[in-house]
Coordinates of C-alpha atoms in Angstrom, one line a residue:
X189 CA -1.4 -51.2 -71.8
X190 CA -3.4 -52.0 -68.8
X191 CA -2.5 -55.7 -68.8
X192 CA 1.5 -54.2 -69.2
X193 CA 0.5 -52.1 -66.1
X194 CA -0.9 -55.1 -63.8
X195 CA 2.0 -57.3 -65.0
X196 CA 4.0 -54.8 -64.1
X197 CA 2.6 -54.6 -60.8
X198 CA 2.4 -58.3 -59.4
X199 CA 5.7 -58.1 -60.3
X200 CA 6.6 -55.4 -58.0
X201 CA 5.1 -56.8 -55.7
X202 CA 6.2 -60.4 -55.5
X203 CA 9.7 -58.4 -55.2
X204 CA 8.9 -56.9 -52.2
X205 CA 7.4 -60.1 -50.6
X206 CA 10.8 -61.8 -51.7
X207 CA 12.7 -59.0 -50.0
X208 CA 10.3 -59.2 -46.4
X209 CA 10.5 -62.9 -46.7
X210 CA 13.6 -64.1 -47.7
X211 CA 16.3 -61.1 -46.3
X212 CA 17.0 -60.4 -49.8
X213 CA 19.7 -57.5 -49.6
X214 CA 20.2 -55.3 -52.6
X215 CA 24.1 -54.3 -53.2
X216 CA 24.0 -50.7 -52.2
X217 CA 27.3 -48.4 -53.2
X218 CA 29.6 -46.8 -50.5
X219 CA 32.6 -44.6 -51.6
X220 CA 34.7 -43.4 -48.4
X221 CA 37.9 -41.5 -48.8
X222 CA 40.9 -42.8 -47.7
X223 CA 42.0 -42.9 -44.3
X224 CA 38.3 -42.3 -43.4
X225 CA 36.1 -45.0 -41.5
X226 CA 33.1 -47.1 -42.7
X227 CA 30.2 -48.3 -40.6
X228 CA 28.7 -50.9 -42.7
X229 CA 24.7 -51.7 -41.4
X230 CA 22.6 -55.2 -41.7
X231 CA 19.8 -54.2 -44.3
X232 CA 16.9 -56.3 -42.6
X233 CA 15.0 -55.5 -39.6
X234 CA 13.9 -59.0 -38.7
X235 CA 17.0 -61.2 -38.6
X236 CA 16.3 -64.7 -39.3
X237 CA 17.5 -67.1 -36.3
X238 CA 21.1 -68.0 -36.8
X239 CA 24.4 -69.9 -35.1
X240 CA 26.8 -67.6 -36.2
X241 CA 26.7 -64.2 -38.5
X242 CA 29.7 -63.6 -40.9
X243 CA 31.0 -60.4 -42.4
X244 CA 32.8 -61.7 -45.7
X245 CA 34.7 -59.2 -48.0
X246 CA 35.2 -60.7 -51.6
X247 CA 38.4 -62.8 -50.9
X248 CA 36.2 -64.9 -48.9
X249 CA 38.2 -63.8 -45.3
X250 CA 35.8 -63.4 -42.6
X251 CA 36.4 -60.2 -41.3
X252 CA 33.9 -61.0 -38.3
X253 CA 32.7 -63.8 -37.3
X254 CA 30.0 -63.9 -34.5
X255 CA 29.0 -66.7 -32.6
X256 CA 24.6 -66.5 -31.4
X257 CA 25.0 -69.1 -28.5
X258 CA 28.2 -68.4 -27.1
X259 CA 28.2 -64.1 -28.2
X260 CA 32.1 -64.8 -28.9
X261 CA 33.7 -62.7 -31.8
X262 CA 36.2 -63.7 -33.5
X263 CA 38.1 -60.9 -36.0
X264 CA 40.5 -62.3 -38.5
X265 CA 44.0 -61.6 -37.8
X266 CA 44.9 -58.8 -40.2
X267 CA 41.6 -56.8 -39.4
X268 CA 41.9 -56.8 -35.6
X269 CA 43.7 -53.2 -35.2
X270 CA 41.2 -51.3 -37.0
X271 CA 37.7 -53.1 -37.0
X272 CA 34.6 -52.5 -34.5
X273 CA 31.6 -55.0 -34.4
X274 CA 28.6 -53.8 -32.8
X275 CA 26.9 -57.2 -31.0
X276 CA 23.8 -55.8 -30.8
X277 CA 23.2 -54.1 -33.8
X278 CA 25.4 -56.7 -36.2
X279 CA 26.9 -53.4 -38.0
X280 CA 30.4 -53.1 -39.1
X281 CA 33.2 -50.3 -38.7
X282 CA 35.9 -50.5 -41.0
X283 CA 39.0 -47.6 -40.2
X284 CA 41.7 -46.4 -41.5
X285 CA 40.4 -47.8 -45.2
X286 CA 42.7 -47.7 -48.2
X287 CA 42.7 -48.6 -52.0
X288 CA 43.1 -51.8 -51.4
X289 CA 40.1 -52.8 -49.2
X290 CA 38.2 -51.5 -52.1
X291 CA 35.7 -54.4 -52.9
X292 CA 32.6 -56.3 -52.3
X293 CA 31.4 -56.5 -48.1
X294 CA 28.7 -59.5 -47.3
X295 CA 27.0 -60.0 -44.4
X296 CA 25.7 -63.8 -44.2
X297 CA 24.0 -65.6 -41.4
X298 CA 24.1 -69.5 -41.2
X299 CA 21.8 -71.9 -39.4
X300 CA 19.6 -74.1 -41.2
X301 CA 20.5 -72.7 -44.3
X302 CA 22.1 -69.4 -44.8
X303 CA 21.1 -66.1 -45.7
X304 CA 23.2 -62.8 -46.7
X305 CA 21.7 -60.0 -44.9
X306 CA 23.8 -57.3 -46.7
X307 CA 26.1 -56.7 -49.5
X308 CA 27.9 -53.4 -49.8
X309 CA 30.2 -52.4 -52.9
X310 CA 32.6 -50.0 -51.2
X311 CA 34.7 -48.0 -53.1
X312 CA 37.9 -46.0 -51.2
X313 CA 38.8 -42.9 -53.1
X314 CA 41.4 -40.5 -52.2
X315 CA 40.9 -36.7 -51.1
X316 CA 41.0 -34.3 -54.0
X317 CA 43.8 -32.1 -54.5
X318 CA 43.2 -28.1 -54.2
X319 CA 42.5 -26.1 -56.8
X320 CA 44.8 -23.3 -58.2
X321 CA 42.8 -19.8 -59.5
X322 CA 44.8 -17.9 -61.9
X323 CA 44.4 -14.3 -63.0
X324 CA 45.6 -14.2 -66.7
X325 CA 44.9 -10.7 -67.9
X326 CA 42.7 -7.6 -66.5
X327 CA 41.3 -4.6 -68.9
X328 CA 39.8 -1.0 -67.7
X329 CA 41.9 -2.0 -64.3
X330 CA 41.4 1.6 -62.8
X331 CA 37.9 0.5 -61.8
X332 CA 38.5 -3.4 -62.5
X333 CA 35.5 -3.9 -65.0
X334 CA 37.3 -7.1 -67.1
X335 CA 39.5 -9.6 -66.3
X336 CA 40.0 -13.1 -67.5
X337 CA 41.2 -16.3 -64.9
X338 CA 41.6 -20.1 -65.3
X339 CA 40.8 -22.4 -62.7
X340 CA 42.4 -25.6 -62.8
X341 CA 42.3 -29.3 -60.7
X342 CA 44.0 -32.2 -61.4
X343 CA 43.6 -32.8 -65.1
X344 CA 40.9 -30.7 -65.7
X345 CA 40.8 -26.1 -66.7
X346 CA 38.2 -24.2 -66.8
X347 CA 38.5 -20.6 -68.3
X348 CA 36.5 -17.6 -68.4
X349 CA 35.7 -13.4 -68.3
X350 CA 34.6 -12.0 -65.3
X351 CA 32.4 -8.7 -66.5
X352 CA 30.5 -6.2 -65.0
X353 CA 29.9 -8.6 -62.1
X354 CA 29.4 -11.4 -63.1
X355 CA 30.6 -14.7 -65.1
X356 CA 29.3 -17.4 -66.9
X357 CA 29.3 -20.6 -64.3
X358 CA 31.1 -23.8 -65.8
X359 CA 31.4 -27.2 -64.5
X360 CA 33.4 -30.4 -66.2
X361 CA 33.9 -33.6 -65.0
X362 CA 36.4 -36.4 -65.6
X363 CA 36.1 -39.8 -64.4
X364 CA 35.3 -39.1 -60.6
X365 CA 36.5 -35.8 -60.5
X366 CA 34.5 -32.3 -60.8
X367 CA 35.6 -28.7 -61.5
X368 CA 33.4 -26.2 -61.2
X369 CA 33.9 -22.1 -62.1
X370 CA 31.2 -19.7 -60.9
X371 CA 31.6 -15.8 -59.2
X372 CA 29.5 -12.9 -58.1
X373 CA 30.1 -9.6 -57.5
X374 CA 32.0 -10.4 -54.6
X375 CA 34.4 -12.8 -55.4
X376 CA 35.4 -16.2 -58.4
X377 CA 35.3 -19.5 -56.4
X378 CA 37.0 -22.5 -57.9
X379 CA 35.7 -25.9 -56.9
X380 CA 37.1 -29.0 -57.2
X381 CA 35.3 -32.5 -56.0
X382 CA 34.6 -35.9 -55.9
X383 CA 32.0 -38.2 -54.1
X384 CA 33.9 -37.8 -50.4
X385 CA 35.8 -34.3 -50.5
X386 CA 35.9 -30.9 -52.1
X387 CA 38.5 -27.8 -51.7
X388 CA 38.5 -24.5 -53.0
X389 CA 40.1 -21.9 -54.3
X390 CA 39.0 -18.1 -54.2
X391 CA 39.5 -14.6 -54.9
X392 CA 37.8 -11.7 -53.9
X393 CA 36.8 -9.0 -56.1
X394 CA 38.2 -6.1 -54.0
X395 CA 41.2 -7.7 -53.1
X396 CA 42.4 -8.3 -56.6
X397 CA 41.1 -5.0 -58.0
X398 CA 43.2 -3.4 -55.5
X399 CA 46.5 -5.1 -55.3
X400 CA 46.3 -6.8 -59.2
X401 CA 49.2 -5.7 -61.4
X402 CA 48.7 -6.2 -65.0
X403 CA 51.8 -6.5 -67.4
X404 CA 52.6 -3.9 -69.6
X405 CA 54.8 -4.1 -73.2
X406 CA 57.2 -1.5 -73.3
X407 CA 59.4 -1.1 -76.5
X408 CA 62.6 0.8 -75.7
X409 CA 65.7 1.9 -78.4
X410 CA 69.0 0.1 -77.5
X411 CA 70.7 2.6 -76.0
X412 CA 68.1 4.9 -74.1
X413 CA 66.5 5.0 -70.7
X414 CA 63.2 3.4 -69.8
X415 CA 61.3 4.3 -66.4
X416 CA 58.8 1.8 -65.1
X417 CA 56.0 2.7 -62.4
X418 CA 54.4 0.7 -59.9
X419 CA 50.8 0.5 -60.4
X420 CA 48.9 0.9 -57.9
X421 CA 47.4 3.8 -56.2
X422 CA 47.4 2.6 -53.2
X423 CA 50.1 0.9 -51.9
X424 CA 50.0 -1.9 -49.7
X425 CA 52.3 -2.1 -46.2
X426 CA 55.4 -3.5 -46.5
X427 CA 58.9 -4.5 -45.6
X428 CA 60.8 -4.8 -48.7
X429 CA 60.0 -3.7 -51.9
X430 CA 62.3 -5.3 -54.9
X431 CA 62.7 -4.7 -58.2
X432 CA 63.8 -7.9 -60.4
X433 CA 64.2 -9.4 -63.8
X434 CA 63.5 -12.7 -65.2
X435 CA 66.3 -14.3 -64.2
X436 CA 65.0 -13.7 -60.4
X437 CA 68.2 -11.4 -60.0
X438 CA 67.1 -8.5 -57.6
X439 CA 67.9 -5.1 -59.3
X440 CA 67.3 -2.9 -56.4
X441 CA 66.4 -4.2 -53.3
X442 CA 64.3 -1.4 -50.9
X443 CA 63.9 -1.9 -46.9
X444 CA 60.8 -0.1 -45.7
X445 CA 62.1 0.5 -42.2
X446 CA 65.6 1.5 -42.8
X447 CA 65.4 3.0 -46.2
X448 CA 68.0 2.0 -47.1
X449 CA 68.6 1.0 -50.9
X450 CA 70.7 -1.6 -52.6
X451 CA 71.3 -2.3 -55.6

């Protein structure tokens, strides 16, 4: 065990002299959504001396290439709208990125021999789309103790009860994409996220208990009447007020300021 330990040890260590020695540069991961901008930094602080530093992406262009003696900078032609190069700090700004500049990023410098100085995997993702928050069904609605609601994002649903104030939170992911379902007495928030955005959807409590309209079965004899109520107490202000059936055909058709009905 202890010899597994000291191993272990001189090990770590001769790492970190290779690293302070050499400019090793580990390949560290960058996800940016698209559209967005990327700064892209050198990951040494003492640069080793150089003629000229190179920012490669991984269809060997140089995107940058700087020039010690002379300070020129040359950009490669299909980069030059929408890259910044910082000359004193070496670092990289990449706008406007899109799927396809999705790859591997390498700064190198080259003098005696050559050294890469940093190596960034960037990944461009887009935005994620906005959740939708559904109500499906609502029980004991006169003071709005139960309800049930589905919250759905791209190709993932989450369902669940809302009770007595609260809910059981839920969260699924699929590939770079999370949903996540949680409430509190105030209101159900719906989240939906990946590694550069989020959006929500929400609904509060009061809101819904007030204005929510369940549906109702009714079972009438061909032939007879049937009389349907709003259902709500308290009614909310309007303009119009219609009445329609499945078939989005407007049966009456009420205007608040007028009063007058049509049918």
């Amino acid at each position: 065990m202890f010899v597994t330990m000291a191993v272990d040890h001189l090990l770590t260590s001769f790492i970190l002299l290779l690293i302070c020695n050499t400019g090793f540069s580990a390949e560290i991961s960058v996800f940016v959504k698209t559209g967005d901008s990327v700064q892209l930094d050198i990951q040494t602080q003492e640069l080793p001396e150089f003629d000229d530093l190179l920012w490669r992406n991984d269809k060997s262009e140089n995107i940058v290439k700087y020039i010690h003696e002379s300070k020129k900078v040359k950009l490669h032609s299909s980069y030059k709208d929408r890259v910044d190069f910082n000359d004193e700090t070496f670092s990289l700004t990449l706008k406007n990125m899109q799927k396809t500049d999705t790859g591997l990023y390498t700064a190198r410098t080259r003098g005696e021999s050559e050294k890469d100085i940093a190596t960034y995997r960037v990944s461009v993702i887009d935005a994620v789309e906005a959740p939708v928050l559904t109500v499906n069904s609502i029980w004991s609605s006169d003071s709005c103790v139960t309800f049930s609601f589905t919250c759905r994002g791209h190709d993932l649903t989450l369902s669940s009860i809302f009770e007595y104030g609260r809910c059981s939170p839920e969260e699924v992911t699929s590939h770079e994409n999370t949903l996540i379902l949680n409430c509190s007495e105030e209101s159900i928030i719906c989240n939906h996220s990946n590694t550069v955005s989020w959006k929500e959807d929400r609904i509060h409590i009061k809101q819904l208990c007030r204005g929510f309209s369940a549906e109702i079965s009714v079972f009438v004899k061909t032939g007879d009447s049937v009389q349907l109520d709003i259902q709500t107490q308290e009614l909310p202000e309007l303009d119009l007020l219609s009445w329609r059936n499945d078939k989005s055909e407007n049966i009456v058709k009420y205007i608040h300021e007028s009063k007058k009905v049509r049918l």
